[in-house]
Amino acid sequence: MNKLNLLDFNIDKLEKKIFLKKKFIYNQIIYWIYKKFCFDFKYMTNISIDTRNILSKMFKIILPKVINFKKSIDGSIKWWLNTNNNIIEIIYIPSFSRSTLCISTQVGCSMKCKFCATGKNGFKRNLSVGEIIGQILFVSYFLYKNKMKCITNIVIMGMGEPLLNFYNVVNSIKIMLDKRFFGFSKRKIVLSTSGIVPFIYKLYNYIDIVLVISLHSSNNNLRSKIMPVNRKYDIISLLRAAFFYVKNTKASKNRINIEYLMLNNINDSIDNAYELLDLLKNFPSKVNLIPFNYIGDVCFTKSSEEKMFSFLNILNKNGIFTSIRKNRGLDINASCGQLSGVLN
């Protein structure tokens, strides 16, 4: 019998699978795994031998396997992980005030955004709950063993479009928020989407975390060229959905968080800045400008600092709080848009 990954099972699924009726036993298992980093049932000594035997026959606790890793000069770490014979990438980004883990939700991506390495290799499959949670558990254990600063923030911005793996991502986030597991604050978990409008409307029924919109354009014509998703869900429909989400949840503080990748001579002109202002006039927003990071075999280049600051100043002076994201892990191809799922 093939053993199942226990990390895929919440208490309801576990009860149905093995008739584990006593909730305290489930809580004991969780404690051993998530607090003690114990991944073998035989060492969970406050659980009866009979229960441990049942668990051992039916389940394994499966963490992703490390294929390779690189450490950046800025302290960021990128891992290539093998999960069920597929490669995913995750990034640990430490700073003075926090330590952020960027996780993946799919093997590859079907969005085909022109500026992103992930989509260039196509879509293979969704990650399971256990495979998503396993990324956090693996890094948490690594940091614990090496006496490094523990994870304070999770950004769901790695490989894949999270909302196209909706239920596995939502159930994973519930585990991230639950104090028995990781206990992250809802404002410390950020989900970035290219704009799957129906699932944005659906999201607020399930979780309350920070939502970020990957916009990257000030008009539909341009966005449709660089982000094919816009041909189905245009900018206004996307902004309306995002505004609906932030108005009905609390983590995003009633404003839409927008990522805007700065592409030289594509979307970074003064006209683009004023066009973006006009788009956002009815939507309380915060904009994060992102320098383009080289991914090879594309025609895009990075906007100059002068252009970026001109763009920033126009937005800030007109009431849109705007900042420029600092690149991290650039020397190991770990920055925004660079995760390919290919060893390099």
Coordinates of C-alpha atoms in Angstrom, one line a residue:
M1 CA 0.0 0.0 0.0
N2 CA 1.3 3.4 -1.0
K3 CA 1.6 5.6 2.1
L4 CA -0.1 9.0 2.0
N5 CA 1.5 12.3 3.1
L6 CA 0.0 13.2 6.5
L7 CA 0.7 16.9 5.7
D8 CA -2.2 16.7 3.2
F9 CA -4.7 15.8 5.9
N10 CA -6.7 18.1 8.3
I11 CA -8.6 16.7 11.2
D12 CA -11.8 16.1 9.2
K13 CA -10.0 14.1 6.5
L14 CA -7.9 12.2 9.1
E15 CA -11.1 11.2 11.0
K16 CA -12.7 9.9 7.8
K17 CA -9.5 8.0 6.8
I18 CA -8.6 6.3 10.0
F19 CA -11.5 7.0 12.4
L20 CA -9.3 9.0 14.7
K21 CA -12.1 10.3 16.8
K22 CA -10.1 12.0 19.6
K23 CA -9.1 15.5 18.7
F24 CA -6.4 15.6 21.3
I25 CA -4.5 12.9 19.5
Y26 CA -4.6 15.0 16.3
N27 CA -3.3 18.0 18.3
Q28 CA -0.5 15.8 19.7
I29 CA 0.5 14.8 16.2
I30 CA 0.5 18.4 15.1
Y31 CA 2.7 19.4 18.1
W32 CA 5.3 16.8 17.3
I33 CA 5.5 17.7 13.6
Y34 CA 5.2 21.5 13.7
K35 CA 6.8 22.4 17.1
K36 CA 9.3 19.6 17.7
F37 CA 10.1 18.9 14.0
C38 CA 9.6 15.2 14.5
F39 CA 8.8 13.4 11.3
D40 CA 8.7 9.8 12.4
F41 CA 5.7 8.4 14.3
K42 CA 7.7 6.0 16.4
Y43 CA 9.2 8.9 18.3
M44 CA 5.9 10.5 19.2
T45 CA 6.0 9.0 22.6
N46 CA 2.9 10.5 24.2
I47 CA 0.7 8.8 21.6
S48 CA -0.3 5.2 22.2
I49 CA 1.7 2.5 20.4
D50 CA -1.5 1.2 18.7
T51 CA -2.2 4.6 17.2
R52 CA 1.4 5.1 16.1
N53 CA 1.3 1.7 14.4
I54 CA -1.9 2.7 12.5
L55 CA -0.4 6.0 11.5
S56 CA 2.9 4.3 10.4
K57 CA 1.0 1.8 8.2
M58 CA -1.0 4.4 6.4
F59 CA 1.0 7.6 6.4
K60 CA 4.4 9.2 5.9
I61 CA 5.4 12.7 6.7
I62 CA 6.9 13.8 3.4
L63 CA 9.0 16.9 3.1
P64 CA 10.4 18.1 -0.3
K65 CA 14.0 16.9 -1.0
V66 CA 16.8 19.3 -1.7
I67 CA 18.3 19.1 -5.1
N68 CA 20.5 22.2 -4.8
F69 CA 20.7 25.5 -3.1
K70 CA 22.6 28.8 -3.5
K71 CA 23.2 31.6 -1.0
S72 CA 23.2 35.3 -2.2
I73 CA 25.7 37.9 -1.0
D74 CA 22.7 39.6 0.6
G75 CA 21.9 36.5 2.7
S76 CA 19.0 35.3 0.7
I77 CA 18.9 31.5 0.0
K78 CA 17.3 29.8 -2.9
W79 CA 16.5 26.1 -2.8
W80 CA 15.6 23.8 -5.7
L81 CA 13.3 21.2 -4.2
N82 CA 12.2 17.9 -5.6
T83 CA 8.5 17.2 -4.9
N84 CA 7.1 14.1 -6.5
N85 CA 9.7 14.2 -9.2
N86 CA 9.1 17.8 -10.1
I87 CA 11.3 20.8 -9.4
I88 CA 10.1 23.9 -7.5
E89 CA 12.0 26.9 -6.2
I90 CA 11.6 28.7 -2.9
I91 CA 13.5 31.8 -1.5
Y92 CA 14.3 32.7 2.1
I93 CA 14.9 36.5 2.4
P94 CA 16.2 37.7 5.8
S95 CA 16.4 41.3 6.7
F96 CA 16.9 43.4 9.9
S97 CA 13.2 43.5 10.9
R98 CA 11.8 40.2 9.4
S99 CA 12.6 37.0 7.6
T100 CA 10.4 36.3 4.6
L101 CA 9.8 33.0 2.8
C102 CA 8.6 33.1 -0.8
I103 CA 6.8 29.9 -1.6
S104 CA 5.4 28.2 -4.8
T105 CA 1.9 26.8 -5.5
Q106 CA 2.3 25.1 -8.9
V107 CA 5.0 23.4 -10.9
G108 CA 5.4 25.8 -13.7
C109 CA 2.6 28.3 -14.7
S110 CA 0.0 28.6 -17.4
M111 CA -0.3 32.4 -17.3
K112 CA 2.5 33.0 -19.9
C113 CA 3.4 36.5 -18.7
K114 CA 6.1 37.7 -21.1
F115 CA 8.5 38.9 -18.4
C116 CA 8.4 35.8 -16.1
A117 CA 10.7 32.8 -16.3
T118 CA 8.2 30.5 -14.7
G119 CA 5.7 30.6 -17.5
K120 CA 8.4 30.1 -20.2
N121 CA 8.6 26.4 -19.2
G122 CA 4.8 25.8 -19.2
F123 CA 2.5 24.4 -16.6
K124 CA 2.9 20.9 -15.2
R125 CA 0.6 20.5 -12.2
N126 CA -0.8 22.0 -9.0
L127 CA 1.0 21.4 -5.7
S128 CA -1.0 19.6 -3.0
V129 CA -1.6 21.1 0.5
G130 CA 1.2 18.9 1.8
E131 CA 3.6 20.1 -0.9
I132 CA 2.8 23.7 -0.2
I133 CA 3.0 23.4 3.6
G134 CA 6.1 21.1 3.2
Q135 CA 8.1 24.1 1.8
I136 CA 7.5 26.1 5.0
L137 CA 8.1 23.1 7.3
F138 CA 11.3 22.3 5.5
V139 CA 12.7 25.8 5.8
S140 CA 11.5 26.2 9.4
Y141 CA 13.4 23.0 10.3
F142 CA 16.5 24.1 8.4
L143 CA 16.5 27.5 10.2
Y144 CA 16.0 25.7 13.6
K145 CA 18.9 23.3 13.0
N146 CA 21.2 26.1 11.8
K147 CA 20.1 28.5 14.6
M148 CA 19.0 31.1 12.1
K149 CA 16.2 33.7 12.3
C150 CA 12.8 32.0 12.0
I151 CA 10.3 32.9 9.3
T152 CA 8.1 35.9 10.2
N153 CA 6.4 36.5 6.8
I154 CA 5.1 34.3 4.0
V155 CA 4.7 35.6 0.4
I156 CA 2.9 33.4 -2.0
M157 CA 4.7 34.8 -5.0
G158 CA 6.8 31.9 -6.2
M159 CA 6.2 29.6 -9.1
G160 CA 2.6 29.5 -10.3
E161 CA -0.7 31.4 -10.2
P162 CA -2.1 30.7 -6.6
L163 CA -5.7 31.3 -7.5
L164 CA -5.6 28.6 -10.1
N165 CA -4.8 26.1 -7.3
F166 CA -7.6 27.7 -5.2
Y167 CA -8.6 25.1 -2.7
N168 CA -5.2 23.7 -2.0
V169 CA -3.8 27.2 -1.5
V170 CA -6.8 28.3 0.7
N171 CA -6.4 25.1 2.9
S172 CA -2.7 25.7 3.1
I173 CA -3.2 29.3 4.3
K174 CA -5.6 28.1 7.0
I175 CA -2.8 25.9 8.3
M176 CA -0.4 28.8 8.1
L177 CA -2.8 30.9 10.2
D178 CA -3.7 28.2 12.8
K179 CA -1.7 28.7 16.0
R180 CA -1.4 24.9 16.4
F181 CA 0.6 24.8 13.2
F182 CA 2.6 28.0 12.2
G183 CA 0.4 30.7 13.7
F184 CA 1.3 33.5 11.3
S185 CA -0.6 36.8 11.5
K186 CA -3.0 37.4 8.6
R187 CA -1.1 40.6 7.8
K188 CA 2.1 38.5 7.5
I189 CA 0.8 36.4 4.7
V190 CA 0.7 37.9 1.2
L191 CA -0.9 36.3 -1.9
S192 CA 0.0 37.7 -5.3
T193 CA -2.2 37.1 -8.3
S194 CA -2.1 38.0 -12.0
G195 CA -5.8 38.5 -11.8
I196 CA -8.2 35.5 -11.8
V197 CA -11.3 37.7 -11.2
P198 CA -13.9 35.0 -10.2
F199 CA -11.6 33.5 -7.6
I200 CA -10.8 37.0 -6.1
Y201 CA -14.5 37.4 -5.5
K202 CA -14.6 33.9 -4.0
L203 CA -11.5 34.3 -1.8
Y204 CA -13.0 36.5 0.9
N205 CA -15.4 33.7 1.9
Y206 CA -12.4 31.6 2.9
I207 CA -9.6 33.6 4.2
D208 CA -8.5 37.1 5.2
I209 CA -4.9 37.9 4.2
V210 CA -3.1 40.5 2.2
L211 CA -3.9 40.4 -1.5
V212 CA -1.5 41.8 -4.1
I213 CA -2.4 42.5 -7.7
S214 CA 0.3 42.0 -10.3
L215 CA -0.9 44.8 -12.6
H216 CA 2.3 45.8 -14.6
S217 CA 0.4 48.1 -17.0
S218 CA -1.6 51.3 -17.1
N219 CA -3.9 50.3 -20.0
N220 CA -5.6 47.2 -21.4
N221 CA -3.9 47.1 -24.8
L222 CA -0.4 46.9 -23.3
R223 CA -1.4 44.6 -20.5
S224 CA -3.0 42.1 -22.9
K225 CA 0.3 42.0 -24.8
I226 CA 2.5 41.2 -21.8
M227 CA -0.1 39.4 -19.6
P228 CA -2.5 37.2 -21.7
V229 CA -4.8 36.9 -18.7
N230 CA -6.0 40.4 -19.3
R231 CA -7.7 39.3 -22.5
K232 CA -10.2 37.5 -20.3
Y233 CA -10.2 39.7 -17.2
D234 CA -9.4 43.4 -18.0
I235 CA -8.0 46.0 -15.7
I236 CA -11.2 47.5 -14.5
S237 CA -12.8 44.2 -13.8
L238 CA -9.7 43.2 -11.9
L239 CA -9.5 46.4 -9.8
R240 CA -13.2 46.1 -9.0
A241 CA -12.7 42.5 -7.8
A242 CA -9.7 43.5 -5.7
F243 CA -11.6 46.5 -4.2
F244 CA -14.5 44.1 -3.3
Y245 CA -12.0 41.8 -1.5
V246 CA -10.2 44.5 0.5
K247 CA -13.6 46.1 1.5
N248 CA -14.8 42.8 2.8
T249 CA -11.7 41.8 4.6
K250 CA -9.3 43.5 7.1
A251 CA -5.7 42.4 6.4
S252 CA -5.3 44.6 3.4
K253 CA -6.5 47.7 5.3
N254 CA -9.1 48.8 2.7
R255 CA -6.6 49.4 0.0
I256 CA -5.5 47.5 -3.1
N257 CA -1.8 46.5 -3.1
I258 CA -0.4 46.8 -6.6
E259 CA 2.8 45.5 -8.1
Y260 CA 4.0 47.3 -11.2
L261 CA 7.1 45.9 -13.0
M262 CA 9.1 48.7 -14.7
L263 CA 10.0 47.8 -18.2
N264 CA 12.2 50.2 -20.1
N265 CA 10.3 52.1 -22.9
I266 CA 7.3 49.8 -22.4
N267 CA 5.3 50.9 -19.4
D268 CA 7.5 53.5 -17.6
S269 CA 6.8 56.8 -19.3
I270 CA 5.3 59.9 -17.7
D271 CA 2.2 59.3 -19.7
N272 CA 2.0 55.8 -18.2
A273 CA 2.3 57.2 -14.7
Y274 CA -0.6 59.6 -15.3
E275 CA -2.6 56.9 -17.0
L276 CA -2.1 54.7 -13.9
L277 CA -3.2 57.6 -11.7
D278 CA -6.4 57.9 -13.7
L279 CA -7.0 54.1 -13.3
L280 CA -6.6 54.2 -9.6
K281 CA -8.6 57.4 -8.8
N282 CA -11.6 55.4 -7.6
F283 CA -9.6 52.7 -5.9
P284 CA -7.6 53.4 -2.7
S285 CA -4.2 51.8 -3.6
K286 CA -0.6 51.3 -2.6
V287 CA 1.8 50.8 -5.5
N288 CA 5.1 48.9 -5.4
L289 CA 7.4 49.5 -8.4
I290 CA 9.6 46.5 -9.2
P291 CA 12.8 46.7 -11.3
F292 CA 12.8 44.2 -14.1
N293 CA 15.1 41.3 -13.5
Y294 CA 16.9 39.6 -16.4
I295 CA 15.5 36.2 -17.3
G296 CA 17.2 35.5 -20.7
D297 CA 15.8 35.4 -24.2
V298 CA 13.4 38.3 -23.8
C299 CA 13.3 41.7 -25.3
F300 CA 12.7 43.6 -22.1
T301 CA 15.3 45.7 -20.2
K302 CA 15.3 47.4 -16.8
S303 CA 14.0 51.0 -16.5
S304 CA 16.6 53.5 -15.4
E305 CA 16.6 54.8 -11.9
E306 CA 15.7 58.2 -13.2
K307 CA 12.6 56.9 -14.9
M308 CA 11.6 54.9 -11.8
F309 CA 11.9 57.9 -9.5
S310 CA 10.1 60.1 -11.9
F311 CA 7.2 57.6 -12.0
L312 CA 7.3 57.2 -8.2
N313 CA 7.2 61.0 -7.6
I314 CA 4.2 61.5 -9.9
L315 CA 2.2 58.9 -8.0
N316 CA 3.3 60.0 -4.6
K317 CA 2.6 63.7 -5.3
N318 CA -0.9 62.8 -6.4
G319 CA -1.9 60.8 -3.4
I320 CA -0.9 57.2 -4.3
F321 CA 1.6 55.9 -1.8
T322 CA 4.3 54.3 -3.9
S323 CA 7.6 52.7 -3.2
I324 CA 10.4 50.9 -5.1
R325 CA 11.1 47.2 -4.2
K326 CA 14.6 46.5 -3.3
N327 CA 16.0 43.6 -5.3
R328 CA 17.1 40.6 -3.2
G329 CA 19.0 37.5 -4.4
L330 CA 19.7 38.9 -7.8
D331 CA 23.1 37.2 -8.0
I332 CA 21.5 33.8 -7.6
N333 CA 18.5 34.4 -9.9
A334 CA 16.1 34.6 -6.9
S335 CA 14.4 38.0 -7.6
C336 CA 10.9 38.6 -8.9
G337 CA 10.2 36.8 -12.2
Q338 CA 13.4 34.7 -12.1
L339 CA 12.1 31.4 -10.8
S340 CA 12.2 28.9 -13.6
G341 CA 12.2 25.5 -11.9
V342 CA 15.4 24.7 -13.8
L343 CA 18.8 24.2 -12.2
N344 CA 21.2 27.0 -13.0

